[in-house]
Coordinates of C-alpha atoms in Angstrom, one line a residue:
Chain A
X1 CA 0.0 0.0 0.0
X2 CA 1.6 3.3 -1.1
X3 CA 1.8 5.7 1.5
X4 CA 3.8 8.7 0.3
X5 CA 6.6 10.5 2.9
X6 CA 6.1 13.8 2.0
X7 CA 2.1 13.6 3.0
X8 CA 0.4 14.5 6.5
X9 CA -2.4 11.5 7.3
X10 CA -5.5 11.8 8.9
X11 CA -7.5 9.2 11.1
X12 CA -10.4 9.3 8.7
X13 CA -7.6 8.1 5.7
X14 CA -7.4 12.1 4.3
X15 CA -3.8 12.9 3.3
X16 CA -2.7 16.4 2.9
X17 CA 0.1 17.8 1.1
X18 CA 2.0 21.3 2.1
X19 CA 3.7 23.6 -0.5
X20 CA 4.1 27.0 0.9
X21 CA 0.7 27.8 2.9
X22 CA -1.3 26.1 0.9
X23 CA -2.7 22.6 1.0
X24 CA -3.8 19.9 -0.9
X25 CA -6.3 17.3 0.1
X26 CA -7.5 13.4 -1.1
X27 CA -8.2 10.6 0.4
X28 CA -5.5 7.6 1.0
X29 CA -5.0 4.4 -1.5
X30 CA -5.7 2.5 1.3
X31 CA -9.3 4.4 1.5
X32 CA -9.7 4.6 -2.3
X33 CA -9.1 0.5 -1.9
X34 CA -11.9 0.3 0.6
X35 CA -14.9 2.3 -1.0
X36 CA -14.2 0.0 -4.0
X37 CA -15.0 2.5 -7.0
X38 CA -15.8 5.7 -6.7
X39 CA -19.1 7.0 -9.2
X40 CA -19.3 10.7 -7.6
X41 CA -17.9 13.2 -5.4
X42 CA -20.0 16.0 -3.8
X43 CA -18.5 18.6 -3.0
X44 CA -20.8 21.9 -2.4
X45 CA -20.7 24.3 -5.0
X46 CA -20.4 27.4 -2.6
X47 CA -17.7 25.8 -0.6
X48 CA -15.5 28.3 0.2
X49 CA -13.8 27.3 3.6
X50 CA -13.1 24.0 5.1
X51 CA -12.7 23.2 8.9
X52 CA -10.7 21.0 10.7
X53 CA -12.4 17.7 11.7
X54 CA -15.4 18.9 9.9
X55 CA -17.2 17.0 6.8
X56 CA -16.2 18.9 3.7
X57 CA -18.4 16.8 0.9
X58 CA -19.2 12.9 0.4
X59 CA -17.6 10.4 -2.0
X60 CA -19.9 7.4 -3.5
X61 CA -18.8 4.6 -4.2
X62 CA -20.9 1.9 -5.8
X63 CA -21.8 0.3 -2.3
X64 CA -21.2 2.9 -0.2
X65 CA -21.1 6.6 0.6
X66 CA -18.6 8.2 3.0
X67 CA -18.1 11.7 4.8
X68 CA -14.5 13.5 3.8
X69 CA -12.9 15.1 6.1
X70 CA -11.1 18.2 6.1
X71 CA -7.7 17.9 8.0
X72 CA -6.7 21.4 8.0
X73 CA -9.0 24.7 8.4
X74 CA -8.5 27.3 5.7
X75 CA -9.5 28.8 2.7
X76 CA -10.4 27.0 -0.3
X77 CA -9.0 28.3 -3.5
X78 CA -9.5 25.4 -5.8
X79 CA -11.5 22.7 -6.3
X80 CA -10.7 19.3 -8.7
X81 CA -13.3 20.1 -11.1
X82 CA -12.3 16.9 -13.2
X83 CA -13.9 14.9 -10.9
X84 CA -17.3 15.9 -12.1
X85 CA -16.4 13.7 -15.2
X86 CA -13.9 11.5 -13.8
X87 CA -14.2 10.7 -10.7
X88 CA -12.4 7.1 -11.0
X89 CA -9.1 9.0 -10.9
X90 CA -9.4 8.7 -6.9
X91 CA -9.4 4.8 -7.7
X92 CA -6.7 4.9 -10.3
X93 CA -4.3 8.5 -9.4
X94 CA -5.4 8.9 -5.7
X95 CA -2.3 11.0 -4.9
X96 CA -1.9 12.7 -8.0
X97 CA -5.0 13.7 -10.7
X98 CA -7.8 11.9 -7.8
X99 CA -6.5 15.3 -5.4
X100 CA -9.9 16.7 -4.4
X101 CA -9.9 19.8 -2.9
X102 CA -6.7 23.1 -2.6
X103 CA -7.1 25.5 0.7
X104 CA -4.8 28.1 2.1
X105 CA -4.2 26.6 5.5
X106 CA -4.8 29.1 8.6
X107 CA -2.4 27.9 11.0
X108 CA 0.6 25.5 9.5
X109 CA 1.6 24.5 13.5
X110 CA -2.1 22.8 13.0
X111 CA -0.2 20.2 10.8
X112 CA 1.6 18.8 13.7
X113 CA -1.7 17.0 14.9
X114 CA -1.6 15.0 11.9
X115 CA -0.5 11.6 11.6
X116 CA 3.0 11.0 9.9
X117 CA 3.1 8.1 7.4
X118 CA 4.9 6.0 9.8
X119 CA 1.7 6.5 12.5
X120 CA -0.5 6.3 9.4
X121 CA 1.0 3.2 8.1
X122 CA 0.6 1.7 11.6
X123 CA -3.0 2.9 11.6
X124 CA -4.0 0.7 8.4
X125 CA -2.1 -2.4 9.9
X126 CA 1.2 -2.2 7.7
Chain B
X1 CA -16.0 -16.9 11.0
X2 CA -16.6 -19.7 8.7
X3 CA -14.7 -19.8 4.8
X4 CA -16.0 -21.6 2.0
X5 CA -14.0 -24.3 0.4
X6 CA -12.7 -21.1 -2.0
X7 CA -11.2 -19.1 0.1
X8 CA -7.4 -19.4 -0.7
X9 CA -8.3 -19.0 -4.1
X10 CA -10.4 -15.4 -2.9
X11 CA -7.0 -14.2 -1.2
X12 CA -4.4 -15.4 -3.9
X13 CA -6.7 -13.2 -6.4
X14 CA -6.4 -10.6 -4.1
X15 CA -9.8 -10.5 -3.3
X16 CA -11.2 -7.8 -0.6
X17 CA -12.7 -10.3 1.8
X18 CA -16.1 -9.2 4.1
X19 CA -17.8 -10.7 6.8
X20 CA -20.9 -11.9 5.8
X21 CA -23.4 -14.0 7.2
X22 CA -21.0 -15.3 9.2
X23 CA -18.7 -16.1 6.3
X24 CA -15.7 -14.9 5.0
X25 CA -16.8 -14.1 1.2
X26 CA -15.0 -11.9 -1.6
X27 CA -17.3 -8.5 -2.0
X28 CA -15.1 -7.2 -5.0
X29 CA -11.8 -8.9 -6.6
X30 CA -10.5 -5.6 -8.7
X31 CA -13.3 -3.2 -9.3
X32 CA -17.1 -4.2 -9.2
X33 CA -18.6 -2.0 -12.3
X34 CA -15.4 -4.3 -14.1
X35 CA -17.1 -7.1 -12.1
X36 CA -20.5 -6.5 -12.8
X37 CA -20.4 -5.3 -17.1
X38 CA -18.2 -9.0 -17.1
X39 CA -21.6 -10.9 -16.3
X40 CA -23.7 -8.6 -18.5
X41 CA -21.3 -9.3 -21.8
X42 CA -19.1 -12.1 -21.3
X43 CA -19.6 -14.7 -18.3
X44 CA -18.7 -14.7 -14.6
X45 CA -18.1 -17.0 -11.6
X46 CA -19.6 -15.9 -7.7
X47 CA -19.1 -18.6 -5.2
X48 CA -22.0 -18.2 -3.5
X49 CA -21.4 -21.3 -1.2
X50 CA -22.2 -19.5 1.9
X51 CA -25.9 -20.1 0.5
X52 CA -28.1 -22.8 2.7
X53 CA -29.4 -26.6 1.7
X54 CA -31.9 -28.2 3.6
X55 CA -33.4 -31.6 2.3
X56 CA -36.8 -32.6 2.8
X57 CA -37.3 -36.4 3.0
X58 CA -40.1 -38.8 3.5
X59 CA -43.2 -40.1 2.3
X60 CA -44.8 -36.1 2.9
X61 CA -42.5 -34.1 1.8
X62 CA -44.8 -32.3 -0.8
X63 CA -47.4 -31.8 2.0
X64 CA -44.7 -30.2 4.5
X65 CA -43.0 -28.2 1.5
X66 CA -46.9 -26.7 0.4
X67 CA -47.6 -26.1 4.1
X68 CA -44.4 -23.7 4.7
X69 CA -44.5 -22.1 1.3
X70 CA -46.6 -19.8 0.0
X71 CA -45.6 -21.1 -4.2
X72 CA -47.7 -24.2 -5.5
X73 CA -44.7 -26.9 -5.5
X74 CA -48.0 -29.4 -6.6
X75 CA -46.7 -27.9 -9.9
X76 CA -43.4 -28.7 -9.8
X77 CA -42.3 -32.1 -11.5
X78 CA -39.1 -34.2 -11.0
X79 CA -36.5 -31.8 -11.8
X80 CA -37.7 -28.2 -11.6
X81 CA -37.1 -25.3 -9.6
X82 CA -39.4 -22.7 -8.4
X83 CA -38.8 -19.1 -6.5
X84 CA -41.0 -19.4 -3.1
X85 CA -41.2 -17.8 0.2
X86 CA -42.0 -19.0 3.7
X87 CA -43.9 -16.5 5.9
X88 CA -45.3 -16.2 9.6
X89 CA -48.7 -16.7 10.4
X90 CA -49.3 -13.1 10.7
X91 CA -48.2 -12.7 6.7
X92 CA -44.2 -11.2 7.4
X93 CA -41.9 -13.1 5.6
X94 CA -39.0 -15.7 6.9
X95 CA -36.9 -16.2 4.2
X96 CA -37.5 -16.0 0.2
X97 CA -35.9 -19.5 -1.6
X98 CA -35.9 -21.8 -4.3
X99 CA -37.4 -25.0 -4.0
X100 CA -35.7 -27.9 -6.0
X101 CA -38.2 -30.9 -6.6
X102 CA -35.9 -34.3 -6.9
X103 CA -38.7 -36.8 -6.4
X104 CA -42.1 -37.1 -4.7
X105 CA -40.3 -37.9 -1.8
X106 CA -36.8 -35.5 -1.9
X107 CA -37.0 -31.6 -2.2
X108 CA -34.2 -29.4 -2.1
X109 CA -35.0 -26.0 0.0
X110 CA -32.0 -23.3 -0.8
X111 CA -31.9 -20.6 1.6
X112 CA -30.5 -17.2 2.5
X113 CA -27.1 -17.6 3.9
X114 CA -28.1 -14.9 6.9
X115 CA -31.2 -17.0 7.8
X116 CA -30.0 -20.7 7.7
X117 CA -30.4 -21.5 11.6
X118 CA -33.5 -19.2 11.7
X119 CA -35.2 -21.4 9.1
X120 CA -33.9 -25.1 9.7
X121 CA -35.9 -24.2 13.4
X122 CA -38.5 -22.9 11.9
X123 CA -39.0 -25.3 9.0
X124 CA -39.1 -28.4 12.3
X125 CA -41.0 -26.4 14.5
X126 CA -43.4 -26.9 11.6
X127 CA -43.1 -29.8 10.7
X128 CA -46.2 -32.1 11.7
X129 CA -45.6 -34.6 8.6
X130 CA -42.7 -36.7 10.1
X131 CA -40.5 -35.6 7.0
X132 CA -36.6 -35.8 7.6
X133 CA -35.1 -32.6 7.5
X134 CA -31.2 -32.0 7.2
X135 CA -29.9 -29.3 7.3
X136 CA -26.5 -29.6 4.6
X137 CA -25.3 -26.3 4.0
X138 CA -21.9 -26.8 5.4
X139 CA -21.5 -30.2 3.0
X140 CA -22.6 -28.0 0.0
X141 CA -19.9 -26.1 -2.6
X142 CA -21.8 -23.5 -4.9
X143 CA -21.1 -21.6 -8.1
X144 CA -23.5 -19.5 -9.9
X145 CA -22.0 -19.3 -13.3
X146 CA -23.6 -16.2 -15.4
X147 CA -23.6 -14.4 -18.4
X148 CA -24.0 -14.9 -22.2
X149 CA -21.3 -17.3 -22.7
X150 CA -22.1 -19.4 -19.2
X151 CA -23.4 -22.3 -21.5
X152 CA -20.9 -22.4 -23.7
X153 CA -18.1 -22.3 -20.5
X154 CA -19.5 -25.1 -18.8
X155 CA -20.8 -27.6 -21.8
X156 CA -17.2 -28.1 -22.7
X157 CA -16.6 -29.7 -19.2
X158 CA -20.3 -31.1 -18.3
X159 CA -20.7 -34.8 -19.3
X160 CA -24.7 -34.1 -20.3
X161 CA -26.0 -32.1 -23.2
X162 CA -26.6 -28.5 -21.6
X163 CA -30.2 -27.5 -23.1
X164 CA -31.9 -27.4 -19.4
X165 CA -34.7 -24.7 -19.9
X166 CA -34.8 -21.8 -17.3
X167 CA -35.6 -23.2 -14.0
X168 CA -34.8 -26.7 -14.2
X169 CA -32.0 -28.9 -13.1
X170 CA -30.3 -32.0 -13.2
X171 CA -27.6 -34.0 -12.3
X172 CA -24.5 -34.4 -14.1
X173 CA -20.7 -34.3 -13.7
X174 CA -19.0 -31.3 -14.4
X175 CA -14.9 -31.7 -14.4
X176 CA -15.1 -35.1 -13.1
X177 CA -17.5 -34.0 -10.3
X178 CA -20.7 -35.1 -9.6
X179 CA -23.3 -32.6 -8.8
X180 CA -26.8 -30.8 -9.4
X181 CA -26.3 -28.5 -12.6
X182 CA -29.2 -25.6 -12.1
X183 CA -30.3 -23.5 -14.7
X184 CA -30.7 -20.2 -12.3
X185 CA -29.3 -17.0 -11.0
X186 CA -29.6 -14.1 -9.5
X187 CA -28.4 -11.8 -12.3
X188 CA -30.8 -12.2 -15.3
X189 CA -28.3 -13.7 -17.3
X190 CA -28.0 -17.3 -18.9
X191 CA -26.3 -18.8 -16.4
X192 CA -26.2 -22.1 -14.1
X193 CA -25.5 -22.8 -10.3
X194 CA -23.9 -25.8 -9.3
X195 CA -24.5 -27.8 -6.4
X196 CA -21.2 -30.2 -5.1
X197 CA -19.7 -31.9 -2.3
X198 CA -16.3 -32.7 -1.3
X199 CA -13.2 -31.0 -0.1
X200 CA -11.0 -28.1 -1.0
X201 CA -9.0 -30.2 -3.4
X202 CA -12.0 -31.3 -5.2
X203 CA -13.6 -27.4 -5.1
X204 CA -10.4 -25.8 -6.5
X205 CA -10.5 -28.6 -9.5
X206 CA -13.9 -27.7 -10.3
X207 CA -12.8 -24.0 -9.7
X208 CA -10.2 -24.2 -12.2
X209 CA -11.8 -26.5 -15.3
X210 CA -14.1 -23.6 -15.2
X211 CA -11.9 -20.9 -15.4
X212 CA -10.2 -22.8 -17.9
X213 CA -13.3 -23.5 -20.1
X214 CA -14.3 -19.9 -19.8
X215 CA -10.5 -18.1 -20.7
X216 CA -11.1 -17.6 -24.1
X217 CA -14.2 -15.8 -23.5
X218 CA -12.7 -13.3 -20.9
X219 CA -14.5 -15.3 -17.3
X220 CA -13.8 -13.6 -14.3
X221 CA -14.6 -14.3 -10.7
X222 CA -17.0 -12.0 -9.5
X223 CA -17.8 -10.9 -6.1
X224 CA -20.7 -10.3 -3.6
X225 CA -20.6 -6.2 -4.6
X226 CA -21.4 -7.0 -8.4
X227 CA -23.7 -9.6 -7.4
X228 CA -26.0 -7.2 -5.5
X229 CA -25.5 -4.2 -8.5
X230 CA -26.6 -7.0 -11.1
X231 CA -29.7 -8.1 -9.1
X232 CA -30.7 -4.7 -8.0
X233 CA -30.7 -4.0 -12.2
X234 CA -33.2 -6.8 -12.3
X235 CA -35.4 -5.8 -9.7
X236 CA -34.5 -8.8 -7.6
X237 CA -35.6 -9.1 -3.9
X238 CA -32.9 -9.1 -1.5
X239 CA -34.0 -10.6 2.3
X240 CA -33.0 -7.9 4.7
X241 CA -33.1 -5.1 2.4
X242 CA -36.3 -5.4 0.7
X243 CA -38.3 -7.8 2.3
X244 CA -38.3 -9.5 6.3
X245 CA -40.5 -10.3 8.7
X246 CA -42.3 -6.7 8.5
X247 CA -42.9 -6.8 4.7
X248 CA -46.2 -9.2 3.2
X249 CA -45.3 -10.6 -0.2
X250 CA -47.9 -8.9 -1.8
X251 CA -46.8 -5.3 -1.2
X252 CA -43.2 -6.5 -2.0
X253 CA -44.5 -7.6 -5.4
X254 CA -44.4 -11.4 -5.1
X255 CA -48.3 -11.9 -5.7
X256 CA -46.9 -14.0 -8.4
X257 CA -45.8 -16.6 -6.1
X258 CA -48.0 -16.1 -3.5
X259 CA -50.9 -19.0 -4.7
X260 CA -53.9 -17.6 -2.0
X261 CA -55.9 -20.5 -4.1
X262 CA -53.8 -23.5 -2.6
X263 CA -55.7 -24.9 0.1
X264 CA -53.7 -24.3 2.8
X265 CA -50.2 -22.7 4.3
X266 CA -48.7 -20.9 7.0
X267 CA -49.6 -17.2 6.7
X268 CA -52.6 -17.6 4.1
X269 CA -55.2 -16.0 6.4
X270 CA -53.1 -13.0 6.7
X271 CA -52.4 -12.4 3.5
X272 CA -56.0 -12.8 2.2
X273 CA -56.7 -10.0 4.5
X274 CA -54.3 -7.8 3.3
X275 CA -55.3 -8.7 -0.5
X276 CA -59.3 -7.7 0.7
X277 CA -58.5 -4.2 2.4
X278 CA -55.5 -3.4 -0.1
X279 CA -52.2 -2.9 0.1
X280 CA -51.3 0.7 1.7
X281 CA -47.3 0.8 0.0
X282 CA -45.2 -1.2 -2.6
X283 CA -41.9 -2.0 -3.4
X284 CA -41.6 0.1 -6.2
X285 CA -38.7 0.7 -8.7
X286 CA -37.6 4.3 -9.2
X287 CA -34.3 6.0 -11.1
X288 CA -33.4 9.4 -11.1
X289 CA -30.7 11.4 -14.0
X290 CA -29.0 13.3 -11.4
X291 CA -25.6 12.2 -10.0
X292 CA -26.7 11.6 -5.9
X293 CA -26.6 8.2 -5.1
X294 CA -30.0 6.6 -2.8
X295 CA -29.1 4.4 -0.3
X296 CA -31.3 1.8 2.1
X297 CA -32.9 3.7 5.1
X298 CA -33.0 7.1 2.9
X299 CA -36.7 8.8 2.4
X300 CA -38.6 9.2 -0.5
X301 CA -40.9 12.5 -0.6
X302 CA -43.1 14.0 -2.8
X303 CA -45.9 16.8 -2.9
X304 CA -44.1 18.0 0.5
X305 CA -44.2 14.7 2.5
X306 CA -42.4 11.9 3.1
X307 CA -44.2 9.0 1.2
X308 CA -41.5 5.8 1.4
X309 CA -38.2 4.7 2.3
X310 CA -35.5 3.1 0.1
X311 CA -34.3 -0.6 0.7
X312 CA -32.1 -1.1 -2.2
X313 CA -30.0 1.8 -3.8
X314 CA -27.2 2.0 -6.0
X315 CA -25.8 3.1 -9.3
X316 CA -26.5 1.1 -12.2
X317 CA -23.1 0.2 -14.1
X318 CA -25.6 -0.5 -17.3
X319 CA -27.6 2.7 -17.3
X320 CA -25.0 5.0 -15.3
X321 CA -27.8 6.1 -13.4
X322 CA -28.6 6.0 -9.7
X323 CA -31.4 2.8 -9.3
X324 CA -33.5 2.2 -6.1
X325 CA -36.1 0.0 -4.8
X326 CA -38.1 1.4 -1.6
X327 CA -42.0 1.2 -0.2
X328 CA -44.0 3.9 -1.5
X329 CA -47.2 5.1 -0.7
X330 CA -49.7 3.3 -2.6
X331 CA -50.6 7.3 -4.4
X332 CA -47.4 7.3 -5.8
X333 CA -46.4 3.9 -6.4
X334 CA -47.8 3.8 -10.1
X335 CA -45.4 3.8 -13.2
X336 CA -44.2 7.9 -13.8
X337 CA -45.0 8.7 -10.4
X338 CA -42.7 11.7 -9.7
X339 CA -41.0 11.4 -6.1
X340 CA -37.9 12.7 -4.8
X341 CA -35.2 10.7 -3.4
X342 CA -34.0 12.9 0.4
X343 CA -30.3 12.5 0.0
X344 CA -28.0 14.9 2.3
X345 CA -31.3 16.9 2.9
X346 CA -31.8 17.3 -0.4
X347 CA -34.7 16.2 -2.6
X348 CA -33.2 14.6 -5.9
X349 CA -36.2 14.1 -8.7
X350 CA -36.9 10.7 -9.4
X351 CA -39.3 8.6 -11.1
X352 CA -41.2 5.4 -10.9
X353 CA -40.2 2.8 -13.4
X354 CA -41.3 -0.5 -14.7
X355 CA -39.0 -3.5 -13.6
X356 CA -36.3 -4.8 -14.5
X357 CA -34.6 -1.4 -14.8
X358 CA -32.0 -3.1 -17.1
X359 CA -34.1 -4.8 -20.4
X360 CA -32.8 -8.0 -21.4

């Protein structure tokens, strides 16, 4: 199971990626692997901020449907807009094109709640 | 947790492995709509052993089998299969199955996986016709193999000529194997379940002249995710989603096999009384263009109100478009009803449909 170094993890299988002050956001292979595949992401089209712990959208998967979570609170200043049509690429990319969601993060000292991938890693059994 | 005699082969495929009904089964091996488009066009292999045998034996079994179902099995002649229910005396239903008749003396009752003890007790608290009943569910392997080219996978390995009609079975070997060779499924495909006993050796050889037979037309094992997306296209029942012990077979659309006109069998009187004062909801088929997804447990409005709940909800891999059963309000139960599906809080626009939502 590929669980990238440079990424911050979250206990509900979010990852988060820093450059700068501004974050990117998708969900782990490992959760990807679990929904099985993935037919539509709803996001809400007025989302403009995203808070810690807080649902930011659902993802559906043919069986099931599941809350995301945002990791960090900030602004959001982008969001993955191919997903509309392709919404597989959190199956097949879910680290690269299946990223869901971009926010200016608030406060960056926030980032040391989050799990490294060694505590994430332990977190999914590997 | 129990496994079935396929387990290994789940896990060397790399299959993600549930709990269900108290077995370990596959859900999905790679990607279900993959999974589920592979029974629709080509052919596919469920193990679906987790799946429950009882046998009836004795000079009565056709008396006991008519008194616990609510189908005519009178009808039934050496070698057919019919889709039957048992229900309570006050009309709920215990279990939906198929009922294999092998003599005038043998049935075979095939039940839901999550109801085998609840039935076995049932079926000999009820029995007052001194019929053997065994309960051999653990002995039992079983494949459904479905899909256009199921026929033409297994004929090159069965030792009988395949042309059983739909619903009927017989026995046969297949790779070397004795077994019952069914013409069913839970898909609407052509396809076949087989019925076998023996070890792990003996399931992974049968397993494997199957997969063999079926290479050149692109087989694929298929898991318990695809097998609830393809009989949700069909409009199939599913016991715990659709129907239990709170639903009557008439509002879940099973008038068909419910046969008020036999005599005599457990429930009769309560159904009758719901056929007389009418039915109040249905089980009713509805499918929506929009991209939200219905679930079981999620309500259906419409003019303001909340007028059903969904059962059975997913996205069709076939039509790409969100498919649901649910009870509706008798009102807006009719074909091009307009309801709403509440998803999130939201109503999504819907509308009642004639089943199977998939046309074969």
């Amino acid at each position: 199971m590929n669980v990238p170094e440079k990424l911050k993890y979250t206990t509900d299988h979010e990852w988060v990626k820093v450059e700068g002050n501004v974050g990117t956001i998708g969900i782990t292979e490992y959760a990807q692997g679990e929904l099985g595949d993935i037919v539509f992401v709803d996001i809400p089209e007025d989302l403009s901020e995203i808070t810690s712990g807080e649902s930011f959208g659902t993802i559906e998967a043919v069986k099931t449907v599941s809350d995301m979570y945002a990791p960090v609170t900030g602004k959001v200043v982008e969001i993955n807009s191919s997903l509309a049509d392709e919404p597989q690429k959190i199956n097949s990319d879910p680290y690269g094109e299946g990223w869901i969601v971009k926010v200016e993060i608030n406060d960056l000292s926030a980032l040391d709640e989050l799990l490294s991938p060694e505590a994430y890693k332990e977190l999914i059994g590997q | 947790m129990k496994k079935t005699n396929f387990f290994d082969i789940h896990q060397k495929l790399g299959a993600k492995i549930i709990d269900f009904a108290g077995y370990q089964m596959p859900v999905m091996y790679l990607s279900m709509i993959e999974e589920h488009k592979t029974v629709r066009h080509s052919v596919g292999v469920f193990d679906v052993s987790h799946m429950g045998e009882v046998f009836v034996r004795g000079e009565r079994a056709l008396d006991f089998v008519q008194h616990i179902t609510i189908n005519d099995a009178s009808k039934l002649t050496d070698g057919r299969v019919q889709y039957s229910a048992m229900c309570y005396p006050e009309g709920g239903i215990v279990d939906d199955l198929l009922v294999y008749k092998i003599a005038d003396d043998e049935f075979m009752l095939v039940i839901n996986a999550s109801n085998i003890e609840k039935d076995f007790y049932w079926m000999k608290d009820n029995n007052q016709f001194g019929v053997d009943l065994v309960n051999e569910s653990d002995e039992f392997s079983l494949l459904a193999v479905q899909g256009p080219f199921a026929k033409d996978t297994i004929q090159k390995i069965c030792d009988k000529n395949l042309d059983l009609e739909y619903y009927y079975f017989f026995n046969a070997k297949v790779a070397g194997v004795d077994m019952i060779v069914s013409r069913t499924g839970y898909t609407g495909e052509l396809g076949y379940e087989l019925y076998f006993k023996g070890d792990q050796k003996i399931a992974e050889k049968v397993w494997n002249a199957i997969f063999e037979a079926g290479e050149s037309y692109g087989i694929k094992p298929i898991g318990l995710g695809a097998r609830d997306t393809l009989r949700l296209e069909m409009g199939y029942c599913l016991y715990g989603n659709d129907i239990d012990q709170n639903t009557n077979p008439l509002e879940a659309g099973l008038g068909w096999i419910t046969k008020l006109k036999k005599e005599e069998f457990i429930g009769r009187d309560a159904i009758l009384k719901v056929k007389e004062n009418g039915l109040n909801r249905k089980l009713t088929a509805m499918i929506s263009d929009q991209k939200a997804f219905p679930r079981p447990g999620y309500e259906i409005s419409a003019s303001g109100k909340v007028i059903g709940k969904i059962t059975s909800g997913t996205v069709s891999p076939i039509l790409e478009k969100p498919i649901a059963l649910g009870y509706v309000d008798k009102d807006y139960s009719d074909e091009g009803s307009k309801v709403n599906f509440v998803i999130r809080g939201k109503e999504i626009p819907a509308e009642v449909v004639k089943l199977p939502f998939v046309k074969k």
